Coordinates of C-alpha atoms in Angstrom, one line a residue:
Chain X
M7 CA 5.8 -102.8 -74.6
F8 CA 7.9 -105.1 -72.5
S9 CA 10.1 -104.4 -69.6
L10 CA 13.8 -105.0 -69.5
R11 CA 14.6 -107.9 -67.3
L12 CA 18.3 -107.9 -66.9
P13 CA 20.2 -109.3 -63.9
I14 CA 21.5 -105.8 -63.1
P15 CA 23.3 -105.5 -59.8
I16 CA 21.4 -102.9 -57.9
E17 CA 23.3 -100.7 -55.6
N18 CA 20.3 -100.1 -53.4
T19 CA 21.1 -99.8 -49.7
L20 CA 17.5 -100.7 -48.8
I21 CA 17.9 -104.4 -49.7
T22 CA 19.1 -106.9 -47.3
P23 CA 19.8 -110.2 -49.1
P24 CA 17.8 -113.2 -47.8
P25 CA 19.7 -115.5 -45.5
K26 CA 20.8 -118.9 -46.7
S27 CA 17.8 -121.0 -45.6
N28 CA 18.6 -124.6 -44.9
N29 CA 15.1 -125.3 -43.6
N30 CA 13.3 -125.9 -46.8
N31 CA 13.8 -129.6 -46.9
T32 CA 12.8 -129.9 -43.2
Y33 CA 9.5 -128.2 -43.9
N34 CA 8.8 -130.4 -47.0
S35 CA 9.5 -133.7 -45.3
S36 CA 7.6 -133.0 -42.1
L37 CA 4.3 -131.7 -43.4
C38 CA 1.2 -133.3 -42.2
A39 CA -2.4 -133.0 -43.4
H40 CA -5.0 -131.3 -41.4
S41 CA -8.6 -130.5 -42.2
Y42 CA -10.5 -127.3 -41.3
S43 CA -14.1 -127.7 -40.6
S44 CA -15.0 -124.4 -42.2
Y45 CA -14.0 -125.6 -45.7
S46 CA -15.9 -127.9 -48.1
H47 CA -15.0 -131.6 -48.2
S48 CA -13.3 -131.3 -51.6
Q49 CA -10.9 -128.7 -50.2
T50 CA -10.0 -130.3 -46.9
N51 CA -7.3 -132.6 -48.2
R52 CA -5.6 -129.7 -50.0
F53 CA -4.9 -127.6 -46.9
L54 CA -1.7 -128.4 -45.1
T55 CA -0.5 -127.0 -41.9
V56 CA 3.0 -126.4 -40.8
R57 CA 2.1 -125.9 -37.2
N58 CA 3.8 -129.1 -36.2
V59 CA 6.8 -128.2 -38.3
A60 CA 7.1 -124.9 -36.6
L61 CA 6.9 -126.6 -33.3
Q62 CA 9.8 -128.8 -34.3
K63 CA 11.7 -125.8 -35.5
N64 CA 11.2 -123.6 -32.4
G65 CA 10.9 -126.4 -29.9
N66 CA 7.5 -125.2 -28.7
S67 CA 5.0 -122.5 -29.4
V68 CA 4.4 -119.3 -27.4
G69 CA 3.4 -120.1 -23.8
D70 CA 3.8 -123.8 -23.7
S71 CA 6.0 -123.5 -20.7
K72 CA 6.5 -120.4 -18.5
D73 CA 10.1 -120.2 -19.4
T74 CA 9.6 -119.9 -23.2
M75 CA 8.6 -116.2 -23.2
M76 CA 11.9 -114.9 -22.0
Q77 CA 14.6 -114.8 -24.7
P78 CA 18.0 -113.6 -23.6
F79 CA 19.1 -110.3 -25.0
P80 CA 21.5 -111.0 -27.9
E81 CA 25.2 -110.1 -27.4
E82 CA 25.5 -108.6 -30.8
L83 CA 23.2 -105.7 -29.9
N84 CA 23.8 -102.7 -27.7
A85 CA 21.4 -102.0 -24.9
E86 CA 20.7 -98.6 -26.4
P87 CA 19.2 -97.4 -28.7
L88 CA 16.4 -99.9 -29.1
P89 CA 13.3 -98.9 -31.0
R90 CA 10.4 -98.3 -28.7
H91 CA 7.9 -99.1 -31.5
V92 CA 8.6 -101.6 -34.2
A93 CA 6.2 -102.0 -37.2
V94 CA 6.2 -105.0 -39.5
I95 CA 4.8 -105.6 -42.9
M96 CA 4.5 -109.4 -42.9
D97 CA 5.0 -110.0 -46.6
G98 CA 5.8 -113.2 -48.4
N99 CA 3.4 -115.9 -46.9
G100 CA 2.0 -116.6 -50.4
R101 CA 5.4 -116.9 -52.0
W102 CA 6.6 -119.1 -49.2
A103 CA 3.8 -121.5 -49.8
K104 CA 4.1 -121.5 -53.5
M105 CA 7.8 -122.3 -53.3
R106 CA 6.8 -125.5 -51.4
N107 CA 3.8 -126.3 -53.7
L108 CA 1.4 -125.6 -50.8
M109 CA -1.8 -123.6 -50.7
P110 CA -1.5 -120.0 -49.6
S111 CA -3.2 -121.0 -46.3
A112 CA -0.2 -123.0 -45.3
G113 CA 1.9 -119.9 -45.8
H114 CA -0.4 -117.8 -43.6
Q115 CA -0.3 -120.5 -40.9
A116 CA 3.5 -120.5 -41.0
G117 CA 3.3 -116.7 -40.9
A118 CA 1.3 -116.8 -37.7
E119 CA 4.0 -118.9 -36.1
A120 CA 6.6 -116.4 -37.2
L121 CA 4.5 -113.6 -35.6
K122 CA 4.3 -115.5 -32.3
E123 CA 8.1 -115.7 -32.3
M124 CA 8.3 -112.0 -33.0
V125 CA 5.9 -111.2 -30.1
R126 CA 8.0 -113.3 -27.8
L127 CA 11.3 -111.5 -28.9
C128 CA 9.8 -108.0 -28.5
A129 CA 8.4 -108.8 -25.1
S130 CA 11.7 -110.3 -24.0
W131 CA 13.9 -107.4 -25.2
G132 CA 11.9 -104.5 -23.9
I133 CA 10.3 -103.2 -27.1
K134 CA 7.1 -101.4 -26.0
V135 CA 4.9 -101.6 -29.1
L136 CA 4.8 -104.0 -32.0
T137 CA 2.4 -103.1 -34.9
V138 CA 1.9 -105.7 -37.6
F139 CA 0.2 -105.3 -41.0
A140 CA -2.0 -108.4 -41.0
F141 CA -4.5 -107.4 -43.7
S142 CA -4.7 -104.4 -45.9
T143 CA -7.9 -102.9 -47.4
D144 CA -6.3 -103.9 -50.7
N145 CA -6.3 -107.5 -49.7
W146 CA -10.1 -107.8 -49.9
V147 CA -9.6 -108.4 -53.6
R148 CA -7.9 -111.8 -52.9
P149 CA -9.9 -115.0 -53.6
K150 CA -12.7 -115.5 -51.1
V151 CA -11.4 -118.8 -49.9
E152 CA -8.1 -117.1 -48.9
V153 CA -9.8 -114.2 -47.3
D154 CA -12.2 -116.5 -45.3
F155 CA -9.2 -118.5 -44.2
L156 CA -7.4 -115.4 -43.0
M157 CA -10.4 -114.2 -41.0
S158 CA -10.7 -117.6 -39.5
L159 CA -6.9 -117.7 -38.7
F160 CA -7.1 -114.3 -37.0
E161 CA -9.9 -115.5 -34.8
K162 CA -8.3 -118.8 -34.0
T163 CA -4.9 -117.3 -33.2
I164 CA -6.4 -114.6 -30.9
N165 CA -8.4 -117.2 -29.2
S166 CA -5.5 -119.5 -28.6
E167 CA -3.1 -116.9 -27.5
I168 CA -5.3 -114.8 -25.2
D169 CA -4.4 -116.6 -22.0
V170 CA -0.7 -116.2 -22.9
F171 CA -1.2 -112.5 -23.4
I172 CA -2.9 -112.2 -20.1
R173 CA -0.2 -114.1 -18.3
E174 CA 2.7 -112.4 -20.0
G175 CA 1.4 -108.8 -19.7
I176 CA 0.8 -108.3 -23.4
R177 CA -2.0 -106.0 -24.5
I178 CA -3.6 -106.5 -27.8
S179 CA -5.2 -103.8 -29.9
V180 CA -6.7 -104.1 -33.4
I181 CA -6.9 -101.1 -35.8
G182 CA -8.6 -100.9 -39.2
D183 CA -12.0 -100.7 -40.7
A184 CA -14.1 -103.2 -38.8
S185 CA -17.1 -102.8 -40.9
K186 CA -16.1 -105.5 -43.3
L187 CA -15.0 -108.1 -40.7
P188 CA -17.1 -111.1 -39.8
S189 CA -19.1 -110.5 -36.6
S190 CA -17.5 -113.4 -34.8
L191 CA -14.1 -111.9 -35.3
I192 CA -15.2 -108.5 -34.2
R193 CA -16.6 -110.1 -31.0
M194 CA -13.3 -112.0 -30.4
I195 CA -11.3 -108.8 -30.9
K196 CA -13.5 -106.8 -28.4
Y197 CA -13.2 -109.6 -25.9
A198 CA -9.4 -109.8 -26.3
E199 CA -9.0 -106.0 -26.1
E200 CA -11.1 -105.9 -23.0
R201 CA -9.3 -108.7 -21.2
T202 CA -5.8 -107.4 -22.0
K203 CA -6.3 -103.6 -21.7
E204 CA -4.5 -103.4 -18.3
N205 CA -1.4 -105.1 -19.6
S206 CA 1.7 -103.0 -20.1
R207 CA 4.7 -105.1 -20.9
L208 CA 4.2 -105.1 -24.7
Q209 CA 1.4 -103.7 -26.8
L210 CA 0.7 -105.7 -29.9
I211 CA -1.3 -103.7 -32.5
V212 CA -2.7 -105.8 -35.3
A213 CA -3.8 -103.8 -38.4
V214 CA -6.7 -105.7 -40.0
S215 CA -8.6 -104.2 -43.0
Y216 CA -6.3 -101.1 -42.6
S217 CA -4.8 -98.6 -44.8
G218 CA -2.9 -95.4 -44.0
K219 CA -5.2 -93.3 -46.2
Y220 CA -8.3 -94.8 -44.5
D221 CA -6.7 -93.8 -41.1
V222 CA -6.2 -90.2 -42.1
V223 CA -9.7 -89.9 -43.7
Q224 CA -11.4 -91.3 -40.6
A225 CA -9.3 -88.9 -38.4
C226 CA -10.5 -86.1 -40.7
R227 CA -14.1 -87.2 -40.2
S228 CA -13.7 -87.2 -36.4
V229 CA -12.1 -83.7 -36.6
A230 CA -15.0 -82.5 -38.8
K231 CA -17.5 -83.8 -36.4
K232 CA -15.9 -82.1 -33.5
V233 CA -15.9 -78.8 -35.5
K234 CA -19.6 -79.3 -36.3
D235 CA -20.4 -80.1 -32.7
G236 CA -18.6 -76.9 -31.5
I237 CA -16.0 -78.9 -29.5
L238 CA -13.2 -77.7 -31.8
D239 CA -12.6 -74.6 -33.7
L240 CA -11.6 -74.9 -37.4
E241 CA -8.5 -72.8 -36.9
E242 CA -7.3 -75.1 -34.1
I243 CA -6.7 -78.0 -36.5
N244 CA -3.0 -78.9 -36.3
E245 CA -0.8 -82.0 -36.4
G246 CA -1.5 -82.8 -32.7
I247 CA -5.3 -82.8 -33.2
I248 CA -5.1 -85.1 -36.2
E249 CA -2.7 -87.5 -34.4
Q250 CA -5.2 -87.8 -31.5
E251 CA -7.8 -89.0 -33.9
L252 CA -5.7 -91.6 -35.8
E253 CA -6.3 -95.2 -34.9
T254 CA -2.9 -95.4 -33.4
N255 CA -4.1 -93.2 -30.5
C256 CA -4.6 -96.5 -28.7
T257 CA -0.9 -96.3 -27.7
E258 CA 1.5 -94.0 -26.0
F259 CA 4.0 -94.4 -28.8
P260 CA 2.1 -94.1 -32.1
N261 CA 5.0 -93.5 -34.4
P262 CA 7.2 -96.5 -35.2
D263 CA 10.9 -96.0 -34.8
L264 CA 11.6 -99.0 -37.1
L265 CA 9.6 -100.5 -40.0
I266 CA 10.5 -104.0 -41.2
R267 CA 9.2 -105.3 -44.5
T268 CA 10.0 -108.8 -45.5
S269 CA 10.2 -110.5 -48.9
G270 CA 12.3 -107.8 -50.6
E271 CA 9.5 -105.5 -51.7
L272 CA 10.7 -102.0 -51.5
R273 CA 7.6 -99.9 -50.6
V274 CA 5.4 -99.2 -47.6
S275 CA 2.1 -100.2 -49.4
N276 CA -0.2 -97.7 -47.7
F277 CA 0.7 -98.8 -44.2
L278 CA 0.8 -96.2 -41.4
L279 CA 1.4 -93.3 -43.8
W280 CA 1.2 -90.4 -41.2
Q281 CA 3.0 -92.4 -38.5
L282 CA 6.0 -93.3 -40.8
A283 CA 7.3 -89.8 -41.2
Y284 CA 10.5 -90.4 -39.4
T285 CA 10.6 -94.1 -39.2
E286 CA 13.8 -96.0 -40.2
L287 CA 12.9 -98.4 -43.0
Y288 CA 14.5 -101.8 -43.1
F289 CA 13.8 -104.2 -46.0
D290 CA 14.7 -107.8 -45.6
G291 CA 14.8 -110.3 -48.5
A292 CA 13.6 -113.2 -46.4
L293 CA 9.9 -114.2 -46.7
W294 CA 7.9 -113.6 -43.6
P295 CA 7.6 -117.2 -42.3
D296 CA 11.4 -117.4 -42.5
F297 CA 11.9 -114.2 -40.5
G298 CA 13.2 -115.2 -37.1
K299 CA 15.5 -114.2 -34.3
E300 CA 18.6 -113.9 -36.5
E301 CA 16.9 -111.7 -39.0
F302 CA 15.3 -109.5 -36.3
V303 CA 18.7 -109.0 -34.6
E304 CA 20.1 -107.9 -37.9
A305 CA 17.3 -105.4 -38.3
L306 CA 17.8 -104.0 -34.8
S307 CA 21.6 -103.9 -35.4
S308 CA 20.9 -101.8 -38.6
F309 CA 18.6 -99.5 -36.6
Q310 CA 21.3 -99.0 -34.0
Q311 CA 23.8 -97.8 -36.6
R312 CA 21.4 -95.2 -38.1
K313 CA 22.0 -91.5 -37.5
R314 CA 18.6 -89.9 -36.9
R315 CA 18.6 -86.2 -37.3
F316 CA 14.8 -85.4 -37.8
G317 CA 15.7 -82.6 -40.2
G318 CA 17.9 -80.7 -37.8
R319 CA 21.6 -80.8 -37.2
Chain E
M3 CA 48.1 -77.9 -77.9
Q4 CA 45.5 -76.2 -75.8
I5 CA 43.2 -75.7 -78.8
S6 CA 43.5 -79.4 -79.7
N7 CA 42.8 -80.3 -76.0
G8 CA 39.7 -78.1 -76.1
Y9 CA 38.6 -79.7 -79.3
T10 CA 39.1 -83.2 -77.8
V11 CA 37.1 -82.4 -74.8
H12 CA 34.3 -81.0 -76.9
L13 CA 34.3 -84.1 -79.1
L14 CA 34.2 -86.4 -76.0
E15 CA 31.3 -84.4 -74.5
G16 CA 29.5 -84.8 -77.8
L17 CA 30.1 -88.5 -77.9
Y18 CA 29.0 -88.9 -74.3
C19 CA 25.8 -87.0 -75.1
Y20 CA 25.1 -89.2 -78.1
L21 CA 25.7 -92.4 -76.2
R22 CA 23.5 -91.2 -73.4
R23 CA 20.7 -90.5 -75.8
L24 CA 21.2 -94.0 -77.3
L25 CA 21.0 -95.5 -73.8
F26 CA 17.7 -93.6 -73.1
K27 CA 16.3 -94.9 -76.4
V28 CA 17.0 -98.4 -75.2
L29 CA 15.4 -97.7 -71.8
C30 CA 12.3 -96.3 -73.6
V31 CA 11.6 -99.8 -74.9
G32 CA 10.2 -100.4 -71.4
E33 CA 7.8 -98.2 -69.5
V34 CA 9.3 -94.8 -68.6
P35 CA 8.3 -93.4 -65.3
N36 CA 6.0 -90.4 -65.6
H37 CA 7.0 -88.9 -62.2
I38 CA 10.2 -89.3 -60.2
A39 CA 10.7 -87.8 -56.7
F40 CA 14.1 -87.1 -55.1
I41 CA 15.1 -86.5 -51.5
M42 CA 18.4 -84.6 -52.1
D43 CA 20.2 -85.8 -49.1
G44 CA 24.0 -85.5 -48.4
N45 CA 25.1 -82.0 -49.4
R46 CA 26.6 -81.2 -46.0
R47 CA 28.3 -84.5 -45.8
F48 CA 29.7 -84.0 -49.3
A49 CA 31.2 -80.6 -48.2
K50 CA 32.7 -82.2 -45.2
K51 CA 34.1 -85.2 -47.1
N52 CA 35.8 -82.9 -49.6
N53 CA 36.9 -80.3 -47.1
L54 CA 34.7 -77.6 -48.5
A55 CA 32.8 -74.8 -46.8
E56 CA 29.3 -76.0 -46.0
G57 CA 27.6 -73.7 -48.5
E58 CA 29.7 -75.3 -51.3
G59 CA 28.0 -78.6 -50.7
H60 CA 24.6 -77.2 -51.5
K61 CA 26.0 -75.5 -54.6
A62 CA 27.4 -78.8 -55.8
G63 CA 24.0 -80.2 -55.0
F64 CA 22.4 -77.7 -57.2
S65 CA 24.7 -78.6 -60.1
A66 CA 23.8 -82.2 -59.6
L67 CA 20.1 -81.3 -59.7
L68 CA 20.5 -79.6 -63.1
S69 CA 22.3 -82.7 -64.5
I70 CA 19.6 -85.1 -63.1
L71 CA 16.9 -82.9 -64.5
R72 CA 18.5 -83.0 -67.9
Y73 CA 18.7 -86.8 -67.8
C74 CA 15.1 -87.1 -66.6
Y75 CA 13.8 -84.8 -69.3
E76 CA 15.9 -86.5 -72.1
L77 CA 14.5 -89.8 -71.0
G78 CA 10.9 -88.5 -71.2
V79 CA 10.0 -88.1 -67.5
K80 CA 7.3 -85.4 -67.3
Y81 CA 7.1 -84.7 -63.6
V82 CA 10.1 -84.3 -61.2
T83 CA 9.6 -83.5 -57.5
V84 CA 12.5 -82.5 -55.3
Y85 CA 12.6 -82.1 -51.5
A86 CA 14.6 -78.9 -51.3
F87 CA 13.8 -77.6 -47.8
S88 CA 11.7 -79.2 -45.0
I89 CA 9.8 -77.3 -42.3
D90 CA 12.0 -79.4 -39.9
N91 CA 15.1 -77.7 -41.4
F92 CA 14.1 -74.4 -39.8
R93 CA 15.3 -76.0 -36.6
R94 CA 18.9 -75.7 -37.9
K95 CA 21.2 -72.8 -36.8
P96 CA 19.7 -69.5 -37.9
K97 CA 22.9 -68.7 -39.8
D98 CA 22.6 -71.9 -41.8
V99 CA 18.9 -71.3 -42.5
Q100 CA 19.6 -67.8 -43.6
S101 CA 22.3 -68.9 -46.0
L102 CA 20.1 -71.6 -47.4
M103 CA 17.3 -69.1 -48.0
E104 CA 19.8 -66.8 -49.8
L105 CA 21.1 -69.7 -51.9
M106 CA 17.6 -70.7 -52.8
R107 CA 16.8 -67.2 -53.9
Q108 CA 19.9 -67.0 -56.1
K109 CA 19.3 -70.4 -57.6
I110 CA 15.7 -69.6 -58.5
E111 CA 16.9 -66.5 -60.3
E112 CA 19.5 -68.6 -62.1
L113 CA 16.8 -71.1 -63.2
L114 CA 14.9 -68.3 -64.8
Q115 CA 17.9 -67.2 -67.0
Q116 CA 17.3 -67.5 -70.7
E117 CA 19.9 -70.3 -71.2
S118 CA 18.7 -72.4 -68.3
I119 CA 17.4 -75.9 -68.5
I120 CA 13.9 -74.6 -67.6
N121 CA 13.6 -72.7 -70.8
E122 CA 15.4 -75.3 -72.8
Y123 CA 12.8 -78.0 -71.9
G124 CA 9.8 -75.8 -71.3
V125 CA 9.5 -76.6 -67.6
R126 CA 6.8 -75.1 -65.4
L127 CA 8.1 -74.4 -61.9
H128 CA 5.8 -75.1 -59.1
F129 CA 6.6 -74.6 -55.4
I130 CA 4.9 -76.9 -52.9
G131 CA 4.7 -76.2 -49.2
N132 CA 3.9 -73.6 -46.6
I133 CA 5.3 -70.7 -48.6
S134 CA 4.3 -68.1 -46.0
M135 CA 7.1 -69.5 -43.8
L136 CA 9.8 -68.4 -46.2
S137 CA 11.6 -65.1 -45.9
E138 CA 10.2 -62.3 -48.1
P139 CA 13.0 -62.2 -50.8
V140 CA 12.5 -66.0 -51.4
R141 CA 8.7 -65.6 -51.5
V142 CA 9.1 -62.9 -54.1
A143 CA 11.4 -65.1 -56.1
V144 CA 9.0 -68.0 -55.8
D145 CA 6.0 -66.0 -57.0
K146 CA 8.0 -64.6 -59.9
A147 CA 9.3 -68.1 -60.9
M148 CA 5.7 -69.6 -60.9
R149 CA 4.3 -66.6 -62.8
V150 CA 7.0 -66.5 -65.5
T151 CA 6.9 -70.3 -66.2
A152 CA 3.1 -70.6 -65.9
H153 CA 2.7 -71.0 -69.6
N154 CA 5.0 -74.0 -69.9
N155 CA 3.1 -77.2 -70.4
H156 CA 5.5 -79.9 -71.4
R157 CA 7.2 -80.7 -68.1
V158 CA 6.8 -79.7 -64.4
L159 CA 9.3 -79.4 -61.7
F160 CA 7.8 -79.4 -58.2
I161 CA 10.1 -77.9 -55.6
C162 CA 9.1 -78.7 -52.1
V163 CA 10.1 -75.9 -49.8
A164 CA 8.9 -75.2 -46.2
Y165 CA 7.2 -78.6 -46.8
T166 CA 6.4 -81.6 -44.7
S167 CA 3.9 -84.3 -45.7
R168 CA 2.1 -84.0 -42.3
D169 CA 1.7 -80.2 -42.8
E170 CA 0.3 -81.0 -46.3
M171 CA -2.2 -83.4 -44.7
V172 CA -3.2 -80.9 -42.0
H173 CA -3.9 -78.4 -44.7
A174 CA -5.9 -80.9 -46.7
V175 CA -7.9 -81.9 -43.6
Y176 CA -8.5 -78.2 -42.7
Q177 CA -9.7 -77.4 -46.2
S178 CA -11.9 -80.5 -46.3
C179 CA -13.5 -79.6 -43.0
K180 CA -13.9 -75.9 -44.0
Q181 CA -15.7 -76.9 -47.3
K182 CA -18.0 -79.4 -45.5
W183 CA -18.7 -76.7 -42.9
S184 CA -19.6 -74.1 -45.5
H185 CA -21.7 -76.7 -47.4
L186 CA -23.6 -77.6 -44.2
N187 CA -24.2 -74.0 -43.4
G188 CA -25.6 -73.5 -46.9
E189 CA -22.8 -71.1 -47.8
E190 CA -21.1 -70.9 -51.2
P191 CA -18.6 -73.8 -51.1
S192 CA -15.2 -72.1 -50.7
K193 CA -12.8 -72.6 -53.5
V194 CA -10.1 -75.1 -53.0
V195 CA -7.0 -73.3 -51.9
K196 CA -4.1 -74.7 -53.7
N197 CA -0.5 -73.5 -53.4
G198 CA -0.2 -71.3 -56.4
V199 CA -2.6 -70.5 -59.2
F200 CA -2.7 -72.6 -62.4
E201 CA -4.1 -71.3 -65.6
N202 CA -3.0 -74.1 -67.7
K203 CA -3.5 -77.2 -65.7
V204 CA -1.5 -80.3 -66.5
E205 CA -2.8 -83.7 -65.7
K206 CA -4.2 -84.4 -62.3
H207 CA -6.4 -86.9 -60.6
S208 CA -9.9 -86.8 -61.9
V209 CA -11.9 -85.0 -59.3
P210 CA -15.6 -85.7 -58.8
P211 CA -17.8 -82.8 -57.4
P212 CA -17.9 -82.5 -53.6
S213 CA -19.8 -85.2 -51.9
S214 CA -23.3 -84.1 -51.1
C215 CA -23.5 -86.2 -47.9
S216 CA -22.0 -84.8 -44.7
L217 CA -19.3 -87.4 -44.5
I218 CA -15.8 -86.4 -45.7
E219 CA -14.6 -88.9 -48.3
L220 CA -11.1 -89.9 -49.5
V221 CA -11.6 -87.7 -52.7
D222 CA -12.2 -84.6 -50.5
V223 CA -8.9 -85.0 -48.7
E224 CA -7.0 -85.9 -51.9
R225 CA -8.4 -83.0 -53.8
N226 CA -7.0 -80.6 -51.1
M227 CA -3.5 -82.0 -51.1
Y228 CA -0.8 -79.6 -52.5
M229 CA 0.3 -82.4 -54.7
A230 CA -3.1 -83.1 -56.2
V231 CA -1.9 -81.3 -59.3
A232 CA 0.3 -84.2 -60.2
P233 CA 0.0 -88.0 -60.5
D234 CA 1.7 -90.0 -57.7
P235 CA 5.4 -90.5 -58.1
D236 CA 6.5 -93.8 -59.8
I237 CA 9.9 -93.9 -58.1
L238 CA 11.2 -92.2 -54.9
I239 CA 14.9 -91.8 -54.8
R240 CA 16.8 -90.8 -51.6
T241 CA 20.5 -90.4 -51.8
S242 CA 23.2 -90.8 -49.1
G243 CA 21.9 -94.3 -48.1
E244 CA 19.5 -93.1 -45.4
A245 CA 16.4 -95.3 -45.4
R246 CA 13.6 -93.1 -44.3
L247 CA 11.0 -90.8 -45.8
S248 CA 11.6 -87.8 -43.6
N249 CA 8.1 -86.5 -43.8
F250 CA 8.2 -86.4 -47.6
L251 CA 5.2 -87.4 -49.9
L252 CA 3.9 -89.9 -47.3
W253 CA 0.5 -89.8 -48.8
Q254 CA 1.6 -90.0 -52.5
A255 CA 4.4 -92.5 -52.2
G256 CA 2.4 -95.2 -50.4
T257 CA 2.8 -97.7 -53.2
C258 CA 5.8 -96.3 -54.8
P259 CA 9.1 -98.3 -55.1
L260 CA 11.9 -96.8 -53.0
Y261 CA 15.5 -96.6 -54.1
A262 CA 18.3 -95.5 -51.8
P263 CA 21.7 -95.4 -53.4
S264 CA 24.5 -94.8 -50.9
S265 CA 26.0 -91.9 -53.0
L266 CA 25.6 -88.4 -51.6
W267 CA 23.3 -86.1 -53.5
P268 CA 26.1 -84.1 -55.3
E269 CA 27.6 -87.5 -56.4
I270 CA 24.4 -88.7 -58.1
G271 CA 24.9 -89.6 -61.7
L272 CA 23.4 -91.2 -64.7
R273 CA 23.9 -94.7 -63.5
H274 CA 21.7 -94.1 -60.5
L275 CA 18.9 -92.9 -62.6
V276 CA 19.3 -95.8 -65.1
L277 CA 19.3 -98.4 -62.2
A278 CA 16.3 -96.8 -60.6
V279 CA 14.4 -96.8 -63.9
L280 CA 15.3 -100.5 -64.5
N281 CA 14.0 -101.2 -61.0
F282 CA 10.8 -99.4 -61.8
Q283 CA 10.3 -101.3 -65.0
K284 CA 10.8 -104.6 -63.2
Y285 CA 7.9 -103.7 -60.8
H286 CA 5.7 -101.8 -63.2
H287 CA 3.7 -104.7 -64.5
Y288 CA 3.0 -106.0 -61.0
L289 CA 2.0 -102.5 -59.8
E290 CA -0.3 -101.9 -62.7
N291 CA -2.3 -105.1 -61.9
K292 CA -2.7 -104.0 -58.3
K293 CA -3.9 -100.5 -59.3
E294 CA -6.6 -102.0 -61.6
K295 CA -8.0 -104.0 -58.7
K296 CA -7.7 -101.1 -56.3
K297 CA -9.7 -98.8 -58.6
H298 CA -13.0 -100.4 -57.6
K299 CA -12.4 -100.3 -53.9
N300 CA -12.4 -97.4 -51.4
F301 CA -9.0 -96.4 -49.9

């Protein structure tokens, strides 16, 4: 059995074509080698970073100077409506790296830079919650080297950005099944959550080792425990009760208004299943490291043109 | 002249039918989706666009449904699920809700007619949702439709009425807690309450016995979903260009490719189905690999 592979023009309103990227050559010519102490000597030469390239592209990273956090509100957008809660499936790091003959780790590193830019834009433009799908329960099947790198990247990034978050009023929360995470990362997460819990400008929710089904099942377990302990009656179980137990109960606005998925994949991949009931979906053909201000403005512009009826008139 | 016109039309219809079947034979060289789900959006906009009374939009939508069902069954799709009426739709004007209920009752009766597509293709009708919320005449029609078609095994049409995915999940959580509670109290584990009774079960997810430990597991919740009687959809199609799930099959469509043609539901045609299937075939190989790896992991 083989699948038909024809260049059929697809009239699918979900797809936004990738922008014409003129940055490919810039990335390739500016790469420098960097070794990570956590990897064996034979692998150190093979890991490249694009951090310096990202610095060249953006001018600086988040928080280098106190003026960099504020990005002016784009003229193309209306002040209203803006989504209160934006969710992002940051897809395409691996493909981005492969296109440049780099290891996947370089793609993830570039993806981290794109995320910093996204945080900066959301904080500047008054979006209250940004939830990002950093690592799915499905991703545990990836090669151990890549998984270890990602865990290390999460830890390093949280560590390096925590002062900026505190200064800029950003609160960080992490959702997902922590049982599989390295203990050093768990400690870093707890520390960051504690230090930033009073911040209210923007809440950044990072989903690590997360799946929508896991979230509903763990909520179910919490509800079952409450029933068993006599706190809750079985007949009282309703949507509100379950919502209170979902991991997104860490925020006042648990349901995203807009979901962005990059790299052109047209599915939600088990992310925030319950919470996505009425979310406007936006699929961008750009790979995540290439998703920047221009692409985000286009996504927000698309959101502003949507007519949301929630089943009623 | 009229007779020859009629003959020409008949001939053209026959030719179209033959070409369509030929096209489906070509499509069948690749993987054919087992289950397609539709959000039938755009009936009211269709009526407005064509200066029709609002009810006429829904009637046109029903005709479109029959055509799409025929195409799906000819292609070899076994399960089709349609989002006919959401719990959220009860918030519309009472007059509109009432006329939709009446239309639903009429159309269910029509489906049960001898010459309908349901009998032609041996389709079992199954209604998914909080049926108790429907008006009594509709409930009676629903019960009759499920009873009369219960013996059909070849194909299944799931019609979601008074349905939302969150309501389905609440129901599954409630049932899971109830079963665990009964189990912990040493009572006879209560039977899983599904929406409708099946005597001849078609394929469903393989269901292990209830977990003996006190923790609720993923399988417990999945087993209690209304849609546990069907495999997950392979494609989710929403017409009218809106890009949202609107509380439909959130649990089941987690990894399913989405397709959103801009045409309104009554305008949906063969080309949309063909393009959706080609899309599906393009991703099928990739999805199969992911499912294999996922089998060995929880969640």
